[in-house]
Structures are given as C-alpha cells and as structure tokens.
mmCIF file of C-alpha atoms and ligand atoms in Angstrom:
data_model
loop_
_atom_site.group_PDB
_atom_site.id
_atom_site.type_symbol
_atom_site.label_atom_id
_atom_site.label_comp_id
_atom_site.label_asym_id
_atom_site.label_seq_id
_atom_site.Cartn_x
_atom_site.Cartn_y
_atom_site.Cartn_z
ATOM 1 C CA UNK C 1 35.625 -32.895 71.430
ATOM 2 C CA UNK C 2 36.994 -34.409 68.203
ATOM 3 C CA UNK C 3 36.880 -31.217 66.110
ATOM 4 C CA UNK C 4 39.508 -28.477 65.971
ATOM 5 C CA UNK C 5 38.851 -25.122 67.678
ATOM 6 C CA UNK C 6 39.196 -23.500 64.280
ATOM 7 C CA UNK C 7 36.318 -25.392 62.687
ATOM 8 C CA UNK C 8 34.172 -25.052 65.802
ATOM 9 C CA UNK C 9 34.541 -21.265 65.588
ATOM 10 C CA UNK C 10 33.172 -21.188 62.042
ATOM 11 C CA UNK C 11 29.568 -21.169 60.857
ATOM 12 C CA UNK C 12 28.503 -23.158 57.774
ATOM 13 C CA UNK C 13 27.432 -21.169 54.710
ATOM 14 C CA UNK C 14 23.752 -20.238 55.118
ATOM 15 C CA UNK C 15 23.233 -19.998 51.378
ATOM 16 C CA UNK C 16 24.720 -23.459 50.803
ATOM 17 C CA UNK C 17 22.573 -24.753 53.722
ATOM 18 C CA UNK C 18 19.396 -23.294 52.232
ATOM 19 C CA UNK C 19 20.269 -24.704 48.799
ATOM 20 C CA UNK C 20 20.286 -28.239 50.219
ATOM 21 C CA UNK C 21 16.971 -27.643 52.068
ATOM 22 C CA UNK C 22 15.381 -26.343 48.848
ATOM 23 C CA UNK C 23 16.727 -29.362 46.943
ATOM 24 C CA UNK C 24 15.164 -31.670 49.539
ATOM 25 C CA UNK C 25 11.789 -29.869 49.467
ATOM 26 C CA UNK C 26 11.733 -29.973 45.659
ATOM 27 C CA UNK C 27 12.559 -33.694 45.624
ATOM 28 C CA UNK C 28 9.595 -34.223 47.975
ATOM 29 C CA UNK C 29 7.356 -32.643 45.346
ATOM 30 C CA UNK C 30 7.056 -29.072 46.752
ATOM 31 C CA UNK C 31 6.782 -26.400 44.085
ATOM 32 C CA UNK C 32 9.539 -24.107 45.348
ATOM 33 C CA UNK C 33 10.892 -21.167 43.360
ATOM 34 C CA UNK C 34 14.521 -20.615 44.300
ATOM 35 C CA UNK C 35 15.474 -16.936 44.346
ATOM 36 C CA UNK C 36 18.228 -17.648 46.851
ATOM 37 C CA UNK C 37 20.765 -18.709 44.245
ATOM 38 C CA UNK C 38 24.020 -16.862 43.672
ATOM 39 C CA UNK C 39 24.708 -18.022 40.137
ATOM 40 C CA UNK C 40 23.620 -17.012 36.635
ATOM 41 C CA UNK C 41 21.068 -19.450 35.170
ATOM 42 C CA UNK C 42 22.802 -19.250 31.746
ATOM 43 C CA UNK C 43 24.788 -22.305 30.643
ATOM 44 C CA UNK C 44 28.351 -21.734 29.508
ATOM 45 C CA UNK C 45 28.404 -21.144 25.716
ATOM 46 C CA UNK C 46 29.054 -24.203 23.464
ATOM 47 C CA UNK C 47 32.555 -22.924 22.550
ATOM 48 C CA UNK C 48 33.622 -23.245 26.191
ATOM 49 C CA UNK C 49 32.230 -26.771 26.503
ATOM 50 C CA UNK C 50 33.945 -27.751 23.238
ATOM 51 C CA UNK C 51 37.278 -26.261 24.349
ATOM 52 C CA UNK C 52 37.012 -28.181 27.637
ATOM 53 C CA UNK C 53 36.217 -31.413 25.771
ATOM 54 C CA UNK C 54 39.093 -30.779 23.368
ATOM 55 C CA UNK C 55 41.451 -30.254 26.296
ATOM 56 C CA UNK C 56 40.430 -33.692 27.562
ATOM 57 C CA UNK C 57 40.893 -35.276 24.130
ATOM 58 C CA UNK C 58 44.300 -33.583 23.874
ATOM 59 C CA UNK C 59 45.165 -35.113 27.268
ATOM 60 C CA UNK C 60 45.449 -31.836 29.125
ATOM 61 C CA UNK C 61 44.929 -33.949 32.208
ATOM 62 C CA UNK C 62 48.277 -33.573 33.990
ATOM 63 C CA UNK C 63 49.319 -31.247 36.780
ATOM 64 C CA UNK C 64 49.666 -27.707 35.536
ATOM 65 C CA UNK C 65 51.842 -24.948 36.982
ATOM 66 C CA UNK C 66 50.637 -24.042 40.482
ATOM 67 C CA UNK C 67 49.514 -20.468 39.638
ATOM 68 C CA UNK C 68 47.746 -21.668 36.467
ATOM 69 C CA UNK C 69 48.574 -22.264 32.804
ATOM 70 C CA UNK C 70 50.471 -19.270 31.378
ATOM 71 C CA UNK C 71 47.970 -18.712 28.506
ATOM 72 C CA UNK C 72 45.115 -18.338 31.009
ATOM 73 C CA UNK C 73 47.104 -16.018 33.263
ATOM 74 C CA UNK C 74 48.008 -13.918 30.234
ATOM 75 C CA UNK C 75 44.351 -13.713 29.168
ATOM 76 C CA UNK C 76 43.348 -12.698 32.703
ATOM 77 C CA UNK C 77 46.099 -10.058 32.857
ATOM 78 C CA UNK C 78 44.974 -8.727 29.491
ATOM 79 C CA UNK C 79 41.330 -8.505 30.597
ATOM 80 C CA UNK C 80 42.204 -6.725 33.848
ATOM 81 C CA UNK C 81 44.577 -4.313 32.109
ATOM 82 C CA UNK C 82 41.929 -3.364 29.528
ATOM 83 C CA UNK C 83 39.016 -3.085 31.946
ATOM 84 C CA UNK C 84 40.743 -1.302 34.807
ATOM 85 C CA UNK C 85 43.355 0.715 32.947
ATOM 86 C CA UNK C 86 46.120 -0.671 35.189
ATOM 87 C CA UNK C 87 48.638 -2.696 33.185
ATOM 88 C CA UNK C 88 49.479 -6.051 34.768
ATOM 89 C CA UNK C 89 51.115 -9.192 33.392
ATOM 90 C CA UNK C 90 51.025 -12.916 34.072
ATOM 91 C CA UNK C 91 53.366 -12.600 37.068
ATOM 92 C CA UNK C 92 50.588 -10.641 38.793
ATOM 93 C CA UNK C 93 48.045 -13.456 38.420
ATOM 94 C CA UNK C 94 47.393 -16.646 40.386
ATOM 95 C CA UNK C 95 44.468 -18.958 39.563
ATOM 96 C CA UNK C 96 42.714 -20.923 42.275
ATOM 97 C CA UNK C 97 39.603 -23.042 42.891
ATOM 98 C CA UNK C 98 37.161 -20.168 42.719
ATOM 99 C CA UNK C 99 37.523 -16.879 44.517
ATOM 100 C CA UNK C 100 36.516 -18.757 47.655
ATOM 101 C CA UNK C 101 39.869 -20.476 47.692
ATOM 102 C CA UNK C 102 41.708 -17.277 46.792
ATOM 103 C CA UNK C 103 40.229 -15.656 49.904
ATOM 104 C CA UNK C 104 41.097 -18.661 52.064
ATOM 105 C CA UNK C 105 44.674 -18.588 50.698
ATOM 106 C CA UNK C 106 45.031 -14.857 51.336
ATOM 107 C CA UNK C 107 44.029 -14.980 54.969
ATOM 108 C CA UNK C 108 46.239 -18.001 55.603
ATOM 109 C CA UNK C 109 49.180 -16.120 54.092
ATOM 110 C CA UNK C 110 48.673 -12.597 55.450
ATOM 111 C CA UNK C 111 46.877 -12.866 58.793
ATOM 112 C CA UNK C 112 48.689 -13.393 62.103
ATOM 113 C CA UNK C 113 46.771 -14.816 65.088
ATOM 114 C CA UNK C 114 44.629 -11.971 66.476
ATOM 115 C CA UNK C 115 44.989 -9.611 63.489
ATOM 116 C CA UNK C 116 41.852 -7.625 62.760
ATOM 117 C CA UNK C 117 40.216 -7.338 59.359
ATOM 118 C CA UNK C 118 37.668 -4.573 58.795
ATOM 119 C CA UNK C 119 34.642 -5.626 56.757
ATOM 120 C CA UNK C 120 31.788 -3.272 55.828
ATOM 121 C CA UNK C 121 28.368 -4.888 56.406
ATOM 122 C CA UNK C 122 26.407 -6.211 54.700
ATOM 123 C CA UNK C 123 29.148 -8.538 53.507
ATOM 124 C CA UNK C 124 29.481 -11.788 51.613
ATOM 125 C CA UNK C 125 28.980 -14.760 53.995
ATOM 126 C CA UNK C 126 32.383 -16.354 53.424
ATOM 127 C CA UNK C 127 34.435 -13.302 54.487
ATOM 128 C CA UNK C 128 34.276 -13.526 58.312
ATOM 129 C CA UNK C 129 34.437 -17.305 58.404
ATOM 130 C CA UNK C 130 37.564 -17.608 56.258
ATOM 131 C CA UNK C 131 39.249 -14.920 58.398
ATOM 132 C CA UNK C 132 38.378 -16.870 61.567
ATOM 133 C CA UNK C 133 39.829 -20.023 59.986
ATOM 134 C CA UNK C 134 43.140 -18.158 59.745
ATOM 135 C CA UNK C 135 43.003 -17.071 63.421
ATOM 136 C CA UNK C 136 42.025 -13.492 62.579
ATOM 137 C CA UNK C 137 39.181 -11.368 63.958
ATOM 138 C CA UNK C 138 36.611 -9.905 61.590
ATOM 139 C CA UNK C 139 35.610 -6.374 62.649
ATOM 140 C CA UNK C 140 32.232 -5.563 61.147
ATOM 141 C CA UNK C 141 31.410 -1.942 60.312
ATOM 142 C CA UNK C 142 27.860 -1.072 59.307
ATOM 143 C CA UNK C 143 27.533 0.738 55.982
ATOM 144 C CA UNK C 144 25.847 4.093 55.426
ATOM 145 C CA UNK C 145 22.133 3.423 54.824
ATOM 146 C CA UNK C 146 23.264 -0.233 54.685
ATOM 147 C CA UNK C 147 24.572 0.530 51.204
ATOM 148 C CA UNK C 148 27.566 2.870 50.773
ATOM 149 C CA UNK C 149 30.874 2.723 52.674
ATOM 150 C CA UNK C 150 30.831 4.620 55.990
ATOM 151 C CA UNK C 151 34.384 5.935 55.904
ATOM 152 C CA UNK C 152 34.257 7.633 59.303
ATOM 153 C CA UNK C 153 33.065 4.418 60.926
ATOM 154 C CA UNK C 154 35.770 2.489 59.083
ATOM 155 C CA UNK C 155 38.480 4.862 60.343
ATOM 156 C CA UNK C 156 37.069 4.696 63.886
ATOM 157 C CA UNK C 157 37.320 0.895 63.763
ATOM 158 C CA UNK C 158 41.058 0.908 62.940
ATOM 159 C CA UNK C 159 43.262 -0.218 65.858
ATOM 160 C CA UNK C 160 46.954 -1.171 66.098
ATOM 161 C CA UNK C 161 45.849 -4.733 65.342
ATOM 162 C CA UNK C 162 44.128 -3.862 62.063
ATOM 163 C CA UNK C 163 45.836 -5.573 59.149
ATOM 164 C CA UNK C 164 43.444 -5.322 56.284
ATOM 165 C CA UNK C 165 40.265 -3.804 54.872
ATOM 166 C CA UNK C 166 38.143 -6.311 52.951
ATOM 167 C CA UNK C 167 35.096 -5.445 50.865
ATOM 168 C CA UNK C 168 33.299 -6.480 47.746
ATOM 169 C CA UNK C 169 32.074 -4.236 44.951
ATOM 170 C CA UNK C 170 29.543 -4.717 43.373
ATOM 171 C CA UNK C 171 28.310 -5.882 46.740
ATOM 172 C CA UNK C 172 26.647 -9.180 47.487
ATOM 173 C CA UNK C 173 24.019 -8.812 48.990
ATOM 174 C CA UNK C 174 23.305 -5.054 48.884
ATOM 175 C CA UNK C 175 24.130 -4.602 45.155
ATOM 176 C CA UNK C 176 26.032 -1.378 45.976
ATOM 177 C CA UNK C 177 28.753 -0.332 43.539
ATOM 178 C CA UNK C 178 31.287 1.714 45.511
ATOM 179 C CA UNK C 179 32.051 5.140 44.093
ATOM 180 C CA UNK C 180 35.580 5.989 42.958
ATOM 181 C CA UNK C 181 35.728 8.875 45.489
ATOM 182 C CA UNK C 182 34.957 6.472 48.354
ATOM 183 C CA UNK C 183 37.563 3.996 47.131
ATOM 184 C CA UNK C 184 40.137 6.802 46.997
ATOM 185 C CA UNK C 185 39.310 7.588 50.639
ATOM 186 C CA UNK C 186 39.734 3.907 51.540
ATOM 187 C CA UNK C 187 43.118 4.182 49.842
ATOM 188 C CA UNK C 188 44.055 7.210 51.980
ATOM 189 C CA UNK C 189 43.110 5.298 55.142
ATOM 190 C CA UNK C 190 45.064 2.256 54.005
ATOM 191 C CA UNK C 191 48.141 4.390 53.354
ATOM 192 C CA UNK C 192 47.835 6.357 56.613
ATOM 193 C CA UNK C 193 47.523 3.192 58.714
ATOM 194 C CA UNK C 194 49.664 0.955 56.470
ATOM 195 C CA UNK C 195 46.914 -1.577 55.738
ATOM 196 C CA UNK C 196 46.393 -4.159 53.045
ATOM 197 C CA UNK C 197 43.259 -3.894 50.924
ATOM 198 C CA UNK C 198 41.398 -6.929 49.597
ATOM 199 C CA UNK C 199 38.810 -6.081 46.954
ATOM 200 C CA UNK C 200 36.502 -8.916 45.899
ATOM 201 C CA UNK C 201 35.162 -7.987 42.469
ATOM 202 C CA UNK C 202 33.301 -11.188 41.590
ATOM 203 C CA UNK C 203 30.473 -9.191 39.958
ATOM 204 C CA UNK C 204 32.601 -6.558 38.173
ATOM 205 C CA UNK C 205 30.974 -7.268 34.800
ATOM 206 C CA UNK C 206 27.432 -6.897 36.188
ATOM 207 C CA UNK C 207 27.030 -3.173 36.780
ATOM 208 C CA UNK C 208 23.917 -1.160 35.906
ATOM 209 C CA UNK C 209 24.286 2.309 34.325
ATOM 210 C CA UNK C 210 24.859 5.008 35.418
ATOM 211 C CA UNK C 211 26.946 3.144 38.011
ATOM 212 C CA UNK C 212 30.516 2.351 37.018
ATOM 213 C CA UNK C 213 32.780 -0.303 38.500
ATOM 214 C CA UNK C 214 36.180 0.852 39.744
ATOM 215 C CA UNK C 215 39.015 -1.488 40.671
ATOM 216 C CA UNK C 216 40.676 0.154 43.661
ATOM 217 C CA UNK C 217 44.037 -1.320 42.609
ATOM 218 C CA UNK C 218 43.965 0.847 39.483
ATOM 219 C CA UNK C 219 43.678 4.155 41.359
ATOM 220 C CA UNK C 220 47.349 4.739 42.232
ATOM 221 C CA UNK C 221 50.695 2.977 42.370
ATOM 222 C CA UNK C 222 50.564 3.019 46.192
ATOM 223 C CA UNK C 223 47.144 1.329 46.103
ATOM 224 C CA UNK C 224 48.286 -1.276 43.599
ATOM 225 C CA UNK C 225 51.212 -2.116 45.876
ATOM 226 C CA UNK C 226 48.926 -2.763 48.883
ATOM 227 C CA UNK C 227 45.865 -4.279 47.149
ATOM 228 C CA UNK C 228 44.859 -7.800 46.262
ATOM 229 C CA UNK C 229 42.013 -7.923 43.761
ATOM 230 C CA UNK C 230 39.916 -11.086 43.795
ATOM 231 C CA UNK C 231 37.926 -12.067 40.719
ATOM 232 C CA UNK C 232 36.327 -15.159 39.229
ATOM 233 C CA UNK C 233 34.840 -16.520 36.017
ATOM 234 C CA UNK C 234 31.900 -17.919 38.001
ATOM 235 C CA UNK C 235 29.519 -15.010 37.474
ATOM 236 C CA UNK C 236 31.006 -13.105 34.513
ATOM 237 C CA UNK C 237 31.338 -16.223 32.317
ATOM 238 C CA UNK C 238 28.680 -18.573 33.814
ATOM 239 C CA UNK C 239 31.356 -21.025 34.978
ATOM 240 C CA UNK C 240 30.414 -21.583 38.638
ATOM 241 C CA UNK C 241 31.182 -25.314 38.507
ATOM 242 C CA UNK C 242 34.545 -24.887 36.782
ATOM 243 C CA UNK C 243 35.946 -23.370 39.973
ATOM 244 C CA UNK C 244 38.213 -20.857 38.300
ATOM 245 C CA UNK C 245 38.864 -17.751 40.387
ATOM 246 C CA UNK C 246 41.979 -15.629 40.481
ATOM 247 C CA UNK C 247 43.924 -12.948 42.311
ATOM 248 C CA UNK C 248 45.601 -9.926 40.754
ATOM 249 C CA UNK C 249 48.369 -8.468 42.887
ATOM 250 C CA UNK C 250 51.997 -7.340 42.999
ATOM 251 C CA UNK C 251 54.388 -10.269 42.534
ATOM 252 C CA UNK C 252 55.458 -10.035 46.205
ATOM 253 C CA UNK C 253 51.901 -11.119 47.190
ATOM 254 C CA UNK C 254 51.628 -13.849 44.551
ATOM 255 C CA UNK C 255 54.726 -15.649 45.885
ATOM 256 C CA UNK C 256 53.493 -16.664 49.381
ATOM 257 C CA UNK C 257 50.099 -17.683 47.993
ATOM 258 C CA UNK C 258 51.847 -19.780 45.361
ATOM 259 C CA UNK C 259 53.845 -21.464 48.137
ATOM 260 C CA UNK C 260 50.683 -22.247 50.121
ATOM 261 C CA UNK C 261 48.820 -23.480 47.073
ATOM 262 C CA UNK C 262 51.703 -25.779 46.112
ATOM 263 C CA UNK C 263 50.944 -27.739 49.295
ATOM 264 C CA UNK C 264 47.187 -27.287 49.351
ATOM 265 C CA UNK C 265 45.737 -28.204 45.972
ATOM 266 C CA UNK C 266 48.570 -27.796 43.472
ATOM 267 C CA UNK C 267 46.624 -26.368 40.575
ATOM 268 C CA UNK C 268 43.067 -25.849 39.419
ATOM 269 C CA UNK C 269 41.752 -28.766 37.275
ATOM 270 C CA UNK C 270 43.860 -28.482 34.118
ATOM 271 C CA UNK C 271 41.154 -29.012 31.478
ATOM 272 C CA UNK C 272 38.843 -26.570 33.301
ATOM 273 C CA UNK C 273 41.581 -23.952 32.866
ATOM 274 C CA UNK C 274 41.485 -24.508 29.087
ATOM 275 C CA UNK C 275 37.698 -24.023 29.114
ATOM 276 C CA UNK C 276 38.195 -20.812 31.103
ATOM 277 C CA UNK C 277 40.814 -19.661 28.588
ATOM 278 C CA UNK C 278 38.278 -20.072 25.773
ATOM 279 C CA UNK C 279 35.654 -18.154 27.785
ATOM 280 C CA UNK C 280 38.038 -15.208 28.104
ATOM 281 C CA UNK C 281 39.389 -15.182 24.560
ATOM 282 C CA UNK C 282 36.243 -15.984 22.500
ATOM 283 C CA UNK C 283 33.925 -13.294 21.130
ATOM 284 C CA UNK C 284 32.322 -11.804 24.303
ATOM 285 C CA UNK C 285 28.857 -11.127 22.778
ATOM 286 C CA UNK C 286 27.280 -14.072 24.626
ATOM 287 C CA UNK C 287 28.322 -12.636 27.992
ATOM 288 C CA UNK C 288 27.402 -9.073 27.035
ATOM 289 C CA UNK C 289 23.931 -10.319 26.059
ATOM 290 C CA UNK C 290 23.650 -12.003 29.455
ATOM 291 C CA UNK C 291 24.284 -8.634 31.116
ATOM 292 C CA UNK C 292 21.561 -7.056 28.909
ATOM 293 C CA UNK C 293 19.141 -9.779 30.050
ATOM 294 C CA UNK C 294 20.117 -9.123 33.667
ATOM 295 C CA UNK C 295 19.274 -5.429 33.214
ATOM 296 C CA UNK C 296 15.753 -6.390 32.025
ATOM 297 C CA UNK C 297 15.344 -8.770 34.956
ATOM 298 C CA UNK C 298 16.582 -6.128 37.370
ATOM 299 C CA UNK C 299 13.981 -3.640 36.089
ATOM 300 C CA UNK C 300 11.213 -6.250 36.341
ATOM 301 C CA UNK C 301 12.200 -7.559 39.771
ATOM 302 C CA UNK C 302 12.811 -4.088 41.209
ATOM 303 C CA UNK C 303 9.428 -2.822 39.943
ATOM 304 C CA UNK C 304 7.559 -5.751 41.515
ATOM 305 C CA UNK C 305 9.553 -5.751 44.760
ATOM 306 C CA UNK C 306 8.885 -2.035 45.332
ATOM 307 C CA UNK C 307 5.165 -2.878 45.471
ATOM 308 C CA UNK C 308 5.832 -5.111 48.500
ATOM 309 C CA UNK C 309 8.894 -3.748 50.326
ATOM 310 C CA UNK C 310 10.950 -0.613 50.730
ATOM 311 C CA UNK C 311 13.851 -1.259 48.373
ATOM 312 C CA UNK C 312 16.677 0.606 46.623
ATOM 313 C CA UNK C 313 17.382 -0.014 42.944
ATOM 314 C CA UNK C 314 20.237 -2.512 42.447
ATOM 315 C CA UNK C 315 23.448 -0.871 41.234
ATOM 316 C CA UNK C 316 25.220 -4.105 40.272
ATOM 317 C CA UNK C 317 25.392 -7.920 40.805
ATOM 318 C CA UNK C 318 21.998 -9.683 40.649
ATOM 319 C CA UNK C 319 20.360 -9.149 44.012
ATOM 320 C CA UNK C 320 17.599 -7.036 45.477
ATOM 321 C CA UNK C 321 18.033 -6.156 49.114
ATOM 322 C CA UNK C 322 14.629 -4.942 50.380
ATOM 323 C CA UNK C 323 14.189 -3.852 53.986
ATOM 324 C CA UNK C 324 11.477 -5.159 56.297
ATOM 325 C CA UNK C 325 10.447 -1.619 57.303
ATOM 326 C CA UNK C 326 6.704 -1.742 57.907
ATOM 327 C CA UNK C 327 6.725 -5.466 58.707
ATOM 328 C CA UNK C 328 8.255 -5.106 62.219
ATOM 329 C CA UNK C 329 5.009 -6.113 63.926
ATOM 330 C CA UNK C 330 4.769 -9.245 61.836
ATOM 331 C CA UNK C 331 8.280 -10.658 62.040
ATOM 332 C CA UNK C 332 10.729 -10.422 64.928
ATOM 333 C CA UNK C 333 13.704 -11.187 62.685
ATOM 334 C CA UNK C 334 14.415 -11.340 58.980
ATOM 335 C CA UNK C 335 15.057 -15.096 59.332
ATOM 336 C CA UNK C 336 11.478 -15.450 60.534
ATOM 337 C CA UNK C 337 10.302 -13.495 57.473
ATOM 338 C CA UNK C 338 12.375 -15.635 55.080
ATOM 339 C CA UNK C 339 11.059 -18.827 56.703
ATOM 340 C CA UNK C 340 7.481 -17.554 56.423
ATOM 341 C CA UNK C 341 8.006 -16.765 52.744
ATOM 342 C CA UNK C 342 9.464 -20.220 52.117
ATOM 343 C CA UNK C 343 6.600 -21.940 53.936
ATOM 344 C CA UNK C 344 3.667 -19.841 52.729
ATOM 345 C CA UNK C 345 4.773 -18.506 49.327
ATOM 346 C CA UNK C 346 7.051 -21.436 48.476
ATOM 347 C CA UNK C 347 9.795 -19.011 47.467
ATOM 348 C CA UNK C 348 13.337 -19.448 48.769
ATOM 349 C CA UNK C 349 15.197 -16.232 49.602
ATOM 350 C CA UNK C 350 17.866 -15.410 52.184
ATOM 351 C CA UNK C 351 17.615 -13.308 55.346
ATOM 352 C CA UNK C 352 19.908 -10.263 55.623
ATOM 353 C CA UNK C 353 21.261 -11.692 58.885
ATOM 354 C CA UNK C 354 23.167 -14.267 56.800
ATOM 355 C CA UNK C 355 25.124 -11.240 55.517
ATOM 356 C CA UNK C 356 25.661 -9.558 58.879
ATOM 357 C CA UNK C 357 22.640 -7.277 58.931
ATOM 358 C CA UNK C 358 19.123 -7.819 60.275
ATOM 359 C CA UNK C 359 15.919 -6.309 58.872
ATOM 360 C CA UNK C 360 16.576 -7.170 55.213
ATOM 361 C CA UNK C 361 15.980 -9.941 52.687
ATOM 362 C CA UNK C 362 18.158 -10.929 49.740
ATOM 363 C CA UNK C 363 16.283 -11.811 46.562
ATOM 364 C CA UNK C 364 18.283 -13.026 43.552
ATOM 365 C CA UNK C 365 17.003 -12.069 40.106
ATOM 366 C CA UNK C 366 19.337 -14.438 38.232
ATOM 367 C CA UNK C 367 16.270 -16.439 37.135
ATOM 368 C CA UNK C 368 13.901 -16.479 34.164
ATOM 369 C CA UNK C 369 11.459 -13.536 34.035
ATOM 370 C CA UNK C 370 8.406 -15.833 34.408
ATOM 371 C CA UNK C 371 9.830 -17.237 37.646
ATOM 372 C CA UNK C 372 10.581 -13.748 38.971
ATOM 373 C CA UNK C 373 6.980 -12.655 38.226
ATOM 374 C CA UNK C 374 5.435 -15.751 39.795
ATOM 375 C CA UNK C 375 7.686 -15.621 42.876
ATOM 376 C CA UNK C 376 6.967 -11.971 43.625
ATOM 377 C CA UNK C 377 3.232 -12.514 43.046
ATOM 378 C CA UNK C 378 3.301 -15.333 45.590
ATOM 379 C CA UNK C 379 5.261 -13.253 48.127
ATOM 380 C CA UNK C 380 2.836 -10.346 47.712
ATOM 381 C CA UNK C 381 -0.158 -12.607 48.308
ATOM 382 C CA UNK C 382 1.407 -14.358 51.301
ATOM 383 C CA UNK C 383 2.173 -11.017 52.965
ATOM 384 C CA UNK C 384 -1.268 -9.474 52.317
HETATM 385 C C1 LIG B 401 31.190 -11.600 46.545
HETATM 386 C C2 LIG B 401 31.468 -13.003 46.125
HETATM 387 N N1 LIG B 401 32.738 -13.402 46.020
HETATM 388 C C3 LIG B 401 33.041 -14.643 45.633
HETATM 389 C C4 LIG B 401 32.041 -15.568 45.358
HETATM 390 C C5 LIG B 401 32.425 -16.974 45.020
HETATM 391 O O1 LIG B 401 32.840 -17.133 43.764
HETATM 392 P P1 LIG B 401 33.625 -18.447 43.303
HETATM 393 O O2 LIG B 401 32.613 -19.283 42.603
HETATM 394 O O3 LIG B 401 34.673 -17.912 42.407
HETATM 395 O O4 LIG B 401 34.203 -19.128 44.510
HETATM 396 C C6 LIG B 401 30.709 -15.207 45.466
HETATM 397 C C7 LIG B 401 29.650 -16.201 45.220
HETATM 398 O O5 LIG B 401 28.500 -16.041 45.508
HETATM 399 C C8 LIG B 401 30.419 -13.884 45.863
HETATM 400 O O6 LIG B 401 29.153 -13.490 45.993
#
C-alpha cells in the first residue's frame, strides 16, 4: 500500500466532500440550495480588499516572521484582551493558515503516540482526524441532551493517558454556547488531572442573547497557563479564503508551535496578513451589522425548522441542529435523511453523524433569507 498508516487512519472532511458534490450537481444544472456551508455569505468589506491590494502594491510579498507580522499580533492581542478581560500581548499570539492549521500544529506539538484527547460530541469534524494524524486517540464523550457539556461523563472518561480536553464554543454543529459555570468545572478537572485545555472559539463573535461567550482562558491564572485558545478571522470578519487563524496561549506554548511552523509553512501569506490587520483595526460596524443580520436569519430559520423537526433554538454560530425524532420509521440513519433531502428537496445539509452523533441534521442559516425560506419550504414538502 503506497499511503502512510497515518493518512489511511483519517477520514476526509464530509463537509468539504459534500461541497464538491453540490458544486458538481449545480454545474449540471440542478437547482440546489446549499445550507451545508460553514461560511458567512457576506463579502469582506471594501476597506479590507483595498488594504490587501495596497499591501501588494507596497510589495508586502516577502516572507514575514513565522508567528505573523507584529502589527497583526498586537491587534489580535488587543482584541482578545478587550473581549475576554484577560490581558495578553503579542508574545502570546501565533498566526497560522486558518484555525485548521493551528489545531494541526497543536496536536503535532503536544500529543505523544497513544495520548488520549477528550472531545465532547457533537464536535467539529476536523478535531478527531487531526488528533489521529498526530498519533493520538480521540475519546468522544456524548453531551447532555446533545447540547451542554456532560461533566460527569467527561470526568469518567479521564484515564492516565488523557492529555487534553478539546471543545468548541459556540459549538459547530449544535450551536451550544457553554456556560461559564461549566467551563469553571472543566477547569477544575483540568487542574485535578493536570490536563491541557484547547478551546476552539471560531464563532466567538456570533452569540445570541441572552447567551454570553466566555473564553475559558480568562477564568483564572491556572486556566490561562494550561489553555490554548484557537480563533480565526474566517467567520468573525468574513475572511474564510484569507486563511488567517491564530492561537492565544502562554509563551511556553507558542515556542514549540513556532518551531514546527518554521519548518511547515513559514508564515501565513504576507499580504493576507495586512488585509486581516485592516479587518481588525477598522471601524467594526460592518461586522456588527452582519451579526444583527444573523440574528434575524436565526429567528426565521428556527421558526420554520420547528414546524418540521424537533429543534432547540441556536445559542451561537450559524447552525440549526434539529433531531430526527418522529422520523425514525422513515430513515434508518441521518445520512439517509440528508441524502433524501438533497435528492427530493434539492437542499444540501449535513447529517449529524459527520459530527459524531446520529439522529440529527445540521442546517446552516448563513444564507440570504429568501434562500432559507425556499429551502425549508422544499424540505417541509418533501417530508410530508
Ligand atoms: C469550530 C470550527 N473551528 C475552526 C474552523 C475553521 O476555521 P478556519 O477557516 O480558520 O480554518 C471551523 C470552520 O468551519 C469551525 O467550524
């Protein structure tokens, strides 16, 4: 067999796989509405495009420092300090090619062969696969009502091999925003068993009142010292294609990742970093308005979805996560349901099994309101 054991052990991303199938169906003339996407449909604001173009004109086209240009790291540190209340500086920041690469880097740097990483399910698809690529074992722990952290189950899953607890809040796909009290309890477990905590906060700016986002790293000095926070400009600043994600951590954790990255990719595209800098330092009204639009879409999509499925109201991010309760006689698995919906309703959504949990569907509402209405009308009719 020509392929390494590592790559054979890993599954391809189901959301990326579905995106290429949808692209193919659309190019063949099928009228597919894609509610499978994990990116805001807003373009970056003109200021960001102009700053990126200016960076090119100014020949910002050389290698940059491995952890990122200092101005960008300072802007990131400033944002995190203001939003979380925990003061950090540029030495606590490393920029990488999206949070995907941050996660890959982290597991390569902190996981020994056979180490276990506890992940509450449902989880983001990339988590278990990037742990396996580092020789680690993902240990999946089902969440309470498939939504909130089940702290007893998490503690029961801890063994002498456990190295890390990894979660994401707001959660993709369940939309759960973890409560501060639960994060404090995670912190107690991490301290008691001397574990690292990795908190992926890709959707931290998309939280629906009365829910409030909490960065676990801000809760105590002990937690800051054992936590790596993973964030990105992909969702908060509509920059998915720029590939600018970052980690916030004590300097002792930045150093090994910097060493790895110096051999892996060097730096993130230099002129993209200047565009990202503009996105963080410009007037933020554009992005705040995007969040307001997402709230309207959430209300619309949730109202229509409730008429078809049992569903909790999204707390953050831009996903609905309805259950297939009541449809058990019709579909054996949620993949079957998602395939049926794609075939009959011509709407692309993802099965919960892609996120480690059967019996659910993930519907993105990061689309125009007319598309949301039409898609949910079609699903309702197809399931009649
Ligand atoms: C929880 C979570 N983390 C990270 C990412 C990836 O972000 P990036 O574009 O920074 O790699 C996603 C994308 O869907 C996500 O849902």
